[in-house]
Coordinates of C-alpha atoms and ligand atoms in Angstrom, one line a residue:
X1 CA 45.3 -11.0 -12.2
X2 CA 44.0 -14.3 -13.6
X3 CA 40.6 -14.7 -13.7
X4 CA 39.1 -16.7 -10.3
X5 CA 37.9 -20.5 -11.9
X6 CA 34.2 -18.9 -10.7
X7 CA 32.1 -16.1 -10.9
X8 CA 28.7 -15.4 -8.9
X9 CA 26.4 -15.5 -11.4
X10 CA 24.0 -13.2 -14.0
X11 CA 21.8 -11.1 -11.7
X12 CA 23.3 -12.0 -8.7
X13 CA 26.4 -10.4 -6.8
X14 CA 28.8 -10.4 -3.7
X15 CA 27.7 -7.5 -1.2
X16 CA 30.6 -6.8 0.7
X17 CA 31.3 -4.4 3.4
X18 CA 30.4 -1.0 3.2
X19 CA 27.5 -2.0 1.6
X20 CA 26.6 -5.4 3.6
X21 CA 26.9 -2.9 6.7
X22 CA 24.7 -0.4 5.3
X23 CA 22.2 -3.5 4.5
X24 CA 22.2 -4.3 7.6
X25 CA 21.8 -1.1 9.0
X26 CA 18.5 -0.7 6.8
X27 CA 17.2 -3.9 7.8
X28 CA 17.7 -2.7 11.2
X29 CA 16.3 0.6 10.6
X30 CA 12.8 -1.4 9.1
X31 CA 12.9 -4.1 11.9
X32 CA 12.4 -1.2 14.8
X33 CA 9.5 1.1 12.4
X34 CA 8.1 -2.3 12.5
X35 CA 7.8 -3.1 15.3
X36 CA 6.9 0.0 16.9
X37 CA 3.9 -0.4 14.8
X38 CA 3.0 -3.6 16.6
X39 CA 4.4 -5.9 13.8
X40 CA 6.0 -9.2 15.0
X41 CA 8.5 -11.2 12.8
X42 CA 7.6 -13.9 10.2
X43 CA 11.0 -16.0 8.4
X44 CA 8.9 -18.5 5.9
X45 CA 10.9 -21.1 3.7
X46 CA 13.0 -19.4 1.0
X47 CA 11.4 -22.3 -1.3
X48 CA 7.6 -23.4 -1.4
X49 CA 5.1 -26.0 -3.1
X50 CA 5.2 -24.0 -7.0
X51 CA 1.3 -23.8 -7.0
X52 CA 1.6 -21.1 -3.9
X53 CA 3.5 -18.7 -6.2
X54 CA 1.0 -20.0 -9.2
X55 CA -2.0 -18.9 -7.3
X56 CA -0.7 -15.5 -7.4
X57 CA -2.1 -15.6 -10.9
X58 CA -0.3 -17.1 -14.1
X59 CA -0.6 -14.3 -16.1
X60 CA 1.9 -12.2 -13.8
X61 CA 5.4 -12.3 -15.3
X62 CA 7.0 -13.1 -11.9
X63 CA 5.1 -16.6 -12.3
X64 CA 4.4 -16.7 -16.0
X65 CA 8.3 -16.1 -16.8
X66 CA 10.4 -15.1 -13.8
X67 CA 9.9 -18.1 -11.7
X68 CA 12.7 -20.5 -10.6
X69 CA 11.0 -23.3 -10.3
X70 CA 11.8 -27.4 -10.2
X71 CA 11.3 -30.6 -9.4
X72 CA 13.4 -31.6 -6.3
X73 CA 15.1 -35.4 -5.4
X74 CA 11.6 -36.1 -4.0
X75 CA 9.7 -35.5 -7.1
X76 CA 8.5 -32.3 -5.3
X77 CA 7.7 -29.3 -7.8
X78 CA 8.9 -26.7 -5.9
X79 CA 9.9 -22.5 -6.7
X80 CA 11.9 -20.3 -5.2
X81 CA 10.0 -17.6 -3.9
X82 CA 9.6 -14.7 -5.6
X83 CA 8.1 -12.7 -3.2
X84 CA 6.8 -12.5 0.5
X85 CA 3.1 -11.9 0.5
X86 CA 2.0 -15.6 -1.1
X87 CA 4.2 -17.1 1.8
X88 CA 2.5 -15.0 4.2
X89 CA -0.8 -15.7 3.2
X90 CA 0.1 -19.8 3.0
X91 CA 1.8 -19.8 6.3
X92 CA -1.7 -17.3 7.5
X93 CA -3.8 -20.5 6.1
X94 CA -1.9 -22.8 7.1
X95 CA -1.1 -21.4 11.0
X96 CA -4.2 -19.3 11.6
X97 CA -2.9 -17.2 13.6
X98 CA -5.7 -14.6 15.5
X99 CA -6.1 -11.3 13.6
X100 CA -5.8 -9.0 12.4
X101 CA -2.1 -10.6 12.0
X102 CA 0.5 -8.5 11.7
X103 CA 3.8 -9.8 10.1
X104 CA 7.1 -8.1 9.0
X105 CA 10.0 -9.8 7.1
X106 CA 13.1 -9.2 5.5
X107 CA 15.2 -11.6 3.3
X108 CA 16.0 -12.4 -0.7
X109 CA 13.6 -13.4 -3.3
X110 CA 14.6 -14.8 -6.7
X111 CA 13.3 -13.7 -9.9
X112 CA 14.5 -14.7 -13.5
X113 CA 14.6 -10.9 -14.7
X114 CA 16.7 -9.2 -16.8
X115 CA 19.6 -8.0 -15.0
X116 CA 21.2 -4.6 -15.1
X117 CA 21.1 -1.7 -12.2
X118 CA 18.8 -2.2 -9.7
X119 CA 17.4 -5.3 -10.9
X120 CA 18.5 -8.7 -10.2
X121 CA 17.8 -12.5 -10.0
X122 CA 18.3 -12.3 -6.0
X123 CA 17.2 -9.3 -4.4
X124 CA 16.1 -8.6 -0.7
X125 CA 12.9 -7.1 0.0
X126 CA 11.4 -6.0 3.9
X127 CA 8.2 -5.5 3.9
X128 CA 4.9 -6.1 6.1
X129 CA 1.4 -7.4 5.9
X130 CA -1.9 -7.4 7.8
X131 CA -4.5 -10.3 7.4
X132 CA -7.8 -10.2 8.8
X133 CA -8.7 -6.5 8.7
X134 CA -10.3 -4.6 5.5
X135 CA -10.0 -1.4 7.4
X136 CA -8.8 1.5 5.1
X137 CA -6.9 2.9 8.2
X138 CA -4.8 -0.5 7.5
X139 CA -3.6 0.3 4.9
X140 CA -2.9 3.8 5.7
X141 CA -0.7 2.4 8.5
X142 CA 1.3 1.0 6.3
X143 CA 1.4 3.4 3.9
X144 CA 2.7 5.9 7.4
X145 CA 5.1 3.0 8.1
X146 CA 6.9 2.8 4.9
X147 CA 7.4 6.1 4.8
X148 CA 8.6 6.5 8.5
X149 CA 11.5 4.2 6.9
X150 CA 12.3 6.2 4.4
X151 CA 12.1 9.5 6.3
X152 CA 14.5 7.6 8.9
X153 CA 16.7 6.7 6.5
X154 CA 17.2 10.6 5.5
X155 CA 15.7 9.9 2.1
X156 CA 13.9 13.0 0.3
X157 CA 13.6 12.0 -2.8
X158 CA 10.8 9.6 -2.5
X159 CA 7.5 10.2 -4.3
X160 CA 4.4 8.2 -3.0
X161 CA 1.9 7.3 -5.6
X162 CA -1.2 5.9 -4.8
X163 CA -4.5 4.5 -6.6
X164 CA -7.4 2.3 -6.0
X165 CA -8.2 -1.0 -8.1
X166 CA -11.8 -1.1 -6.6
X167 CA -13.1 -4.7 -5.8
X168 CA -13.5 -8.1 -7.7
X169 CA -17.2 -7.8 -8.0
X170 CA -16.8 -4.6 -10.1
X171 CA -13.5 -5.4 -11.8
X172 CA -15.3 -7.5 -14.9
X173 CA -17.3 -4.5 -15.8
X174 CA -14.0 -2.3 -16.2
X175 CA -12.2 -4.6 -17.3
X176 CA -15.2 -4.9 -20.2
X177 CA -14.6 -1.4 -20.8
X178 CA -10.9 -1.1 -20.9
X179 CA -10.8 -3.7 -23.1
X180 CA -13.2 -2.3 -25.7
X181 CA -11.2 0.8 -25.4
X182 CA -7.9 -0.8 -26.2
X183 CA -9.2 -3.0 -28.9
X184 CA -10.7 -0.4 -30.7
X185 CA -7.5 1.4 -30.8
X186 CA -5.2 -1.5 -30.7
X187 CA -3.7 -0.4 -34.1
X188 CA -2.0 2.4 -32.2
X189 CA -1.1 -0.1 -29.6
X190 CA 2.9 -1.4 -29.5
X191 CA 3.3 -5.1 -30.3
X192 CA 3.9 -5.7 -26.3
X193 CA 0.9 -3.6 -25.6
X194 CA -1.2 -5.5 -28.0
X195 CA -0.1 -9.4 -26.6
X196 CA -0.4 -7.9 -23.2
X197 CA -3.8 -6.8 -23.6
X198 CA -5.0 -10.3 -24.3
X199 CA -3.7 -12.1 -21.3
X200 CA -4.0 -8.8 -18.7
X201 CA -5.3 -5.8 -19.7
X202 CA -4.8 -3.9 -16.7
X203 CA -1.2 -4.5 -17.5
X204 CA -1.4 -2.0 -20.3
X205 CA -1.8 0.6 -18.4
X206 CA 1.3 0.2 -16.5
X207 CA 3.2 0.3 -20.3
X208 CA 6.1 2.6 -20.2
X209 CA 6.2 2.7 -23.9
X210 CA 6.1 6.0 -25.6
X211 CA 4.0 5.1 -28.7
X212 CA 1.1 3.3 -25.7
X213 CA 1.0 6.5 -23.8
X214 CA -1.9 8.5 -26.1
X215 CA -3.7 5.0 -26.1
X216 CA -3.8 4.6 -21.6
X217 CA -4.2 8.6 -21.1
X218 CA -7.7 8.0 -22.8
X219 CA -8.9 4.7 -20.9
X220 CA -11.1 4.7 -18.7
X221 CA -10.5 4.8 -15.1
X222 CA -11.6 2.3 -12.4
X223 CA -12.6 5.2 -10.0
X224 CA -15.5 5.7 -12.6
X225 CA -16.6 2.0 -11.5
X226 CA -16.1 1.8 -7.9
X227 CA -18.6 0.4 -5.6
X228 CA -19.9 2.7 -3.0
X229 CA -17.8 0.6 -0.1
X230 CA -14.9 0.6 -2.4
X231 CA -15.3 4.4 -2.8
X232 CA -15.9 5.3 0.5
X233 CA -12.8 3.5 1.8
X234 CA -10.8 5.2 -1.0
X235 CA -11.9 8.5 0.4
X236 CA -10.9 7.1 3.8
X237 CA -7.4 6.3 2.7
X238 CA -6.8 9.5 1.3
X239 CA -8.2 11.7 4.1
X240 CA -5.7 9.5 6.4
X241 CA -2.9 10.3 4.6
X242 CA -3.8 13.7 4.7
X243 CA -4.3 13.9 8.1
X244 CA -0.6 12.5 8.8
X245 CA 1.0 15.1 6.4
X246 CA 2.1 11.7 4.5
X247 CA 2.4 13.8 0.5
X248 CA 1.3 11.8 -2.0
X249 CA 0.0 11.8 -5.9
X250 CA -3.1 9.7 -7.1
X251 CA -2.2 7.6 -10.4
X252 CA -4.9 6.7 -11.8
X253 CA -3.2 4.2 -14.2
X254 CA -1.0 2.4 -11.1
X255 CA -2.0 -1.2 -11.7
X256 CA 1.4 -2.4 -10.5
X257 CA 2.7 -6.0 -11.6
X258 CA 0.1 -8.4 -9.5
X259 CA -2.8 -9.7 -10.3
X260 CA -3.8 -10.2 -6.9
X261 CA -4.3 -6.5 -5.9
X262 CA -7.9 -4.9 -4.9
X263 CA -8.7 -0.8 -3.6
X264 CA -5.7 0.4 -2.2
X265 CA -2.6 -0.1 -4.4
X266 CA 1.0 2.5 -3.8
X267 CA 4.5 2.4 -5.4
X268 CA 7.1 4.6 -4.2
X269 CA 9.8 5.9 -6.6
X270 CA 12.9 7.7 -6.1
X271 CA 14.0 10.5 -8.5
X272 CA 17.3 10.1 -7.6
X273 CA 17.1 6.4 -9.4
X274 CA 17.3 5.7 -13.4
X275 CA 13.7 6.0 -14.5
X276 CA 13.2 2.1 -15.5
X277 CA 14.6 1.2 -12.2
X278 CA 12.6 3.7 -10.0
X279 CA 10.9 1.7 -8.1
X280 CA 11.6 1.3 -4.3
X281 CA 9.0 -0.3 -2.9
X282 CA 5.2 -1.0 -3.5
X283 CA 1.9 -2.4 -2.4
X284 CA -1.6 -3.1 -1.7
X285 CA -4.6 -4.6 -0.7
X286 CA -5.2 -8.4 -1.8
X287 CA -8.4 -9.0 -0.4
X288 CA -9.0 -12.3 -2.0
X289 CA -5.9 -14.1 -1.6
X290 CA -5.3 -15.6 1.5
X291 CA -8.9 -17.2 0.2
X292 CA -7.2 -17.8 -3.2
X293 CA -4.5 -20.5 -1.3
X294 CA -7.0 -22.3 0.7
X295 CA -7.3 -20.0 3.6
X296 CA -10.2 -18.5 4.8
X297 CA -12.4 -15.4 3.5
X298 CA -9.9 -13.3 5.2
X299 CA -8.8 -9.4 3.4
X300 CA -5.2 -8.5 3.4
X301 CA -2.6 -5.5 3.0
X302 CA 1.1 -5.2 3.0
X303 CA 3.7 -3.8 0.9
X304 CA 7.6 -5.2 -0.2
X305 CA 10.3 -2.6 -0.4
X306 CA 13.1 -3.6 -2.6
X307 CA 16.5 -3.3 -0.4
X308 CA 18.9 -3.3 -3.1
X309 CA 17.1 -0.3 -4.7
X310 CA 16.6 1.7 -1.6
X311 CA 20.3 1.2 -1.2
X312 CA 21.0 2.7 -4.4
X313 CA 18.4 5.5 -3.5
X314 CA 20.3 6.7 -0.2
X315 CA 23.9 6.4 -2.0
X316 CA 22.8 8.7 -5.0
X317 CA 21.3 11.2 -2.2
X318 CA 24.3 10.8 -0.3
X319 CA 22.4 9.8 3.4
X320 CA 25.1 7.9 4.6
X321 CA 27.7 8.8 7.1
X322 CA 30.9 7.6 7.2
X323 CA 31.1 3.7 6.5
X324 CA 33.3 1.2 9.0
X325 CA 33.0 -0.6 11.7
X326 CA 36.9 -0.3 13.2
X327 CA 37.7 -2.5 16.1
X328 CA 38.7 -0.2 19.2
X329 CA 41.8 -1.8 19.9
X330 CA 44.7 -3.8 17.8
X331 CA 46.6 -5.9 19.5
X332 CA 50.3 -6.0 18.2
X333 CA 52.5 -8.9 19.5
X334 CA 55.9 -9.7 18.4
X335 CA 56.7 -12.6 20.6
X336 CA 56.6 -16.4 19.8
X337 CA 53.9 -17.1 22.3
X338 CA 50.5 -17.2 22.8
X339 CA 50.4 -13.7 24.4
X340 CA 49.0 -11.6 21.2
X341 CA 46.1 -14.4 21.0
X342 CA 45.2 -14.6 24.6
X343 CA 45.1 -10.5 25.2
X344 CA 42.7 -10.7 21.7
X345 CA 40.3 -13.1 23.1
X346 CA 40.0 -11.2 26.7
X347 CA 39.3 -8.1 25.3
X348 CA 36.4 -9.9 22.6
X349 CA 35.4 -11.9 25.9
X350 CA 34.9 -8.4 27.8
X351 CA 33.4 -7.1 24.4
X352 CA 35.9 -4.8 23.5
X353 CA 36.0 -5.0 19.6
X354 CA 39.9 -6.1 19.3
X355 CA 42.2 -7.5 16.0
X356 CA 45.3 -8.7 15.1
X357 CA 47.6 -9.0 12.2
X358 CA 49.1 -12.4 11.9
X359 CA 51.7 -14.2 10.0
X360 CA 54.7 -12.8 12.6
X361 CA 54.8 -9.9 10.8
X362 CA 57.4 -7.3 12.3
X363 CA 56.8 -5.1 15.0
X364 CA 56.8 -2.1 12.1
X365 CA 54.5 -4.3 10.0
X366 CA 51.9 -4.4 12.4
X367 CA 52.8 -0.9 14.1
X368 CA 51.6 0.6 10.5
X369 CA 48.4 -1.6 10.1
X370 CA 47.4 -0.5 13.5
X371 CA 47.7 3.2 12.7
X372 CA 45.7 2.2 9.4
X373 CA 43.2 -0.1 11.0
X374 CA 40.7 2.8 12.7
X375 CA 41.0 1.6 16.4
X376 CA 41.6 3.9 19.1
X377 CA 44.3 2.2 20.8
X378 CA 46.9 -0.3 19.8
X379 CA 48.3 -2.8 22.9
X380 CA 51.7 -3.9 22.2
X381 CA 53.1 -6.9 23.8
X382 CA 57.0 -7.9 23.3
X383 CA 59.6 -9.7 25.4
X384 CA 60.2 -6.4 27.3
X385 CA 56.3 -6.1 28.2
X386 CA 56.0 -9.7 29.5
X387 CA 59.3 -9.8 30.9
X388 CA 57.6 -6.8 33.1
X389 CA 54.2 -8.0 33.8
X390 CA 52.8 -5.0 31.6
X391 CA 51.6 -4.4 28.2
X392 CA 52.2 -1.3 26.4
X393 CA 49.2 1.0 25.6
X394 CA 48.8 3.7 22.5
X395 CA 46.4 5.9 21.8
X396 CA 46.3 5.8 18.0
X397 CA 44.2 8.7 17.1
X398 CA 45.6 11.5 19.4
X399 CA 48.7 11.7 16.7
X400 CA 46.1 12.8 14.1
X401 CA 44.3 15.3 16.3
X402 CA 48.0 16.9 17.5
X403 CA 48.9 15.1 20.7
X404 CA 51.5 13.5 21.6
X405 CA 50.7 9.4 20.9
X406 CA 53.3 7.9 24.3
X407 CA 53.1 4.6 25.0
X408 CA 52.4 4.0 28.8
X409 CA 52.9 0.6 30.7
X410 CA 49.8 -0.7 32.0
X411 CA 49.5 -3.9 34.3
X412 CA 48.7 -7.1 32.1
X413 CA 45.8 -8.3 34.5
X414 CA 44.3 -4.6 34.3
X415 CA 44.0 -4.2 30.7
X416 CA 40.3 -4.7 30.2
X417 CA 40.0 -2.0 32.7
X418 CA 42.4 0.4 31.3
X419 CA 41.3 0.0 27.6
X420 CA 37.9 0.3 28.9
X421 CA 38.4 3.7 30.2
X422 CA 40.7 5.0 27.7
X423 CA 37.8 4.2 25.1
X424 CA 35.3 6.2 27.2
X425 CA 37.7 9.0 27.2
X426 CA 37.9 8.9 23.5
X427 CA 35.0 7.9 22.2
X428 CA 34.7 6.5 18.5
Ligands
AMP501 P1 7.2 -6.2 -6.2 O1 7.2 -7.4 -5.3 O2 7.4 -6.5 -7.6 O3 6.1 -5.3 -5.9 O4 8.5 -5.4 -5.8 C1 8.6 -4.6 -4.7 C2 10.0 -3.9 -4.8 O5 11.0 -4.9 -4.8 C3 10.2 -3.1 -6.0 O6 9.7 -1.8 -5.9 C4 11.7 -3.1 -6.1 O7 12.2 -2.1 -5.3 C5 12.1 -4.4 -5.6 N1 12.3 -5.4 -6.7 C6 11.5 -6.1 -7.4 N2 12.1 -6.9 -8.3 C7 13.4 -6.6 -8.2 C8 14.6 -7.1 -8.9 N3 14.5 -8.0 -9.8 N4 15.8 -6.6 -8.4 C9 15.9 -5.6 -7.4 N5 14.8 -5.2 -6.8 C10 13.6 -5.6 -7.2

């Protein structure tokens, strides 16, 4: 086959059906967790002002490098967004909406990664936030709620990890002390590790490189520096999860990628995913953001949980059921009339799921993509059936279980009515 003059491209691809249905079912399966937890729907802008994604801190790699950003005809400097929780907390400032505000969403972001499995320059994320609440049961809510999607989704091989980064007030004083640490053992440091530990040392704990592991196993840990508050809502936090039976490991080293987080941070990872692409979803509190883009003193919590990947999570554990979507009826007309697209456009009108093949194929033609099509029941119209006033009904399926597939006349202004209760005989 020659090669199509286009192809999508790096990082980004086509999701076609089975997997744009089983997208949608996710989404679906998110949107009613959601809002059974009292979460109503936010769709922000899938491009902003660049300095609301800079805010996030320029040190981040989804600003300092991954950003699509430009200047628009308007002279605008403007990004893509990378990411939900900024545009939540700009549209938060910017609305003021009462709280605590809670917000769910679902859509792409774009980042300027590396492609390969699981990672991509457009993926889709849901997630959901709360603004205006530092309650630790917050963020155990959300914690509950991410997992009640992936428990609905049949998923078992999610791990939650969980950690505190205590709060801004005590963060200079570890950060003092990790950064002693790592400098005085920076020789055994990788290269990465070393340049990393200049611009963002917290990010060196997250290194997954063999040769940094001896150096981050002897750091010190932030839950030696917490505050009392940010210790006692720690505590809080965990006895909440215990009390919902949610399992879960404390890691102490789980910084995760943002600069923005404070106390509560999670990542869930699936084992049934390559370990660099484990990831499925992840979050935190981010108490001083919404402050950070011009908003008020107002704390936050949410988490983003990466589509694409959870996708590949339920196909390697095998949750889905059979894929498809067949119509419940195909219509098959062999006459030179209208007839084949008037009886399609009744039964859609009555909301009966109905196609067609088209072309003027022959009656075996379109006998044999019927049978392969999944409906229930073919209609057949040809001269005879009009000629009579009738159209002929089949019951597709009922050859495969062993019965005997007749075709029986039925009255062309009774069809809706017929199909109707043939489909509720047979049920797909
Ligand atoms: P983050 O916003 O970086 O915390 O990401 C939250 C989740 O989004 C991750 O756990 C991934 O599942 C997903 N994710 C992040 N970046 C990508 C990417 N480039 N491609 C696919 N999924 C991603």
């Amino acid at each position: 086959m020659a090669r199509a003059d286009f192809q999508t491209l790096p990082g980004t691809r086509d999701i076609l059906e089975p997997d744009a249905g089983r997208v949608r079912r996710l989404v679906a399966v998110f949107a009613e967790a959601a809002a059974e937890a009292g979460f109503g729907q936010i769709v922000p802008p899938m491009f902003e002002d660049v300095g609301v994604f800079v805010r996030l801190g320029e040190a981040t790699d989804v600003v300092a490098k991954e950003l699509y950003a430009f200047t628009d005809k308007g002279g605008r400097d403007i990004a893509l967004r990378p990411e939900f929780t900024a545009s939540v907390c700009r549209s938060f400032a910017q609305n003021r909406p009462t709280t605590p505000w809670k917000t769910w969403y679902a859509g792409p972001n774009f980042r300027y990664d590396k492609p390969q499995k699981g990672r991509y320059r457009q993926f889709d994320q849901v997630g959901a936030e709360v603004i205006g609440s530092d309650d630790p049961d917050v963020d155990t809510e959300l914690i509950a709620l991410a997992w009640r999607f992936y428990q609905r989704l049949g998923l078992s091989d999610v791990t939650l990890l969980v950690n505190t980064l205590g709060d801004f007030a005590e963060r200079p004083v570890y950060l003092d002390a990790l950064r002693a640490h790592l400098e005085a053992n920076a020789d055994a440091l990788s290269d990465q590790a070393r340049s990393t530990m200049a611009l963002n040392p917290l990010r060196v704990l997250d290194s997954k490189r063999r040769e940094d592991a001896p150096v981050v196993a002897g750091a010190p840990l932030i839950t030696d520096f917490l505050s009392d508050d940010a210790a006692a809502a720690w505590d809080r936090v965990q006895a909440g999860l215990d009390a919902l039976d949610i399992p879960y490991q404390v890691a102490p080293r789980l910084v995760r990628g943002l600069d923005y987080y404070t106390r509560t941070t999670f990542e869930f990872t699936s084992s049934a995913l390559d370990a660099a692409q484990n990831a499925v979803g992840g979050g935190g509190r981010y108490d001083g953001l919404v402050a950070a883009l011009g908003g008020p003193e107002e704390p936050g919590a949410g988490f983003a949980l990466g589509v694409d990947r959870t996708l590949l999570a339920c196909e390697a554990e095998a949750v889905f059921g059979p894929d498809g979507d067949p119509v419940d009826v195909w219509v098959v007309a062999t006459t030179a009339g209208t007839e084949g697209l008037q009886l399609v456009e009744e039964l859609r009108n009555a909301g009966i799921r109905a196609d067609r093949a088209y072309d003027g194929r022959s009656m075996k033609a379109q006998m044999k993509r019927a049978d392969r099509s999944g409906a229930a029941v073919a209609l057949i119209v040809g001269d005879d059936e009009i000629a009579a006033g009738t159209v002929s009904l089949k019951k597709l399926r009922s050859e495969a279980q062993g019965g005997q597939a007749t075709q029986v006349p039925v009255e062309r202004d009774r069809v809706v009515d017929r199909v109707n209760q043939v489909l509720s005989e047979s049920p797909l």
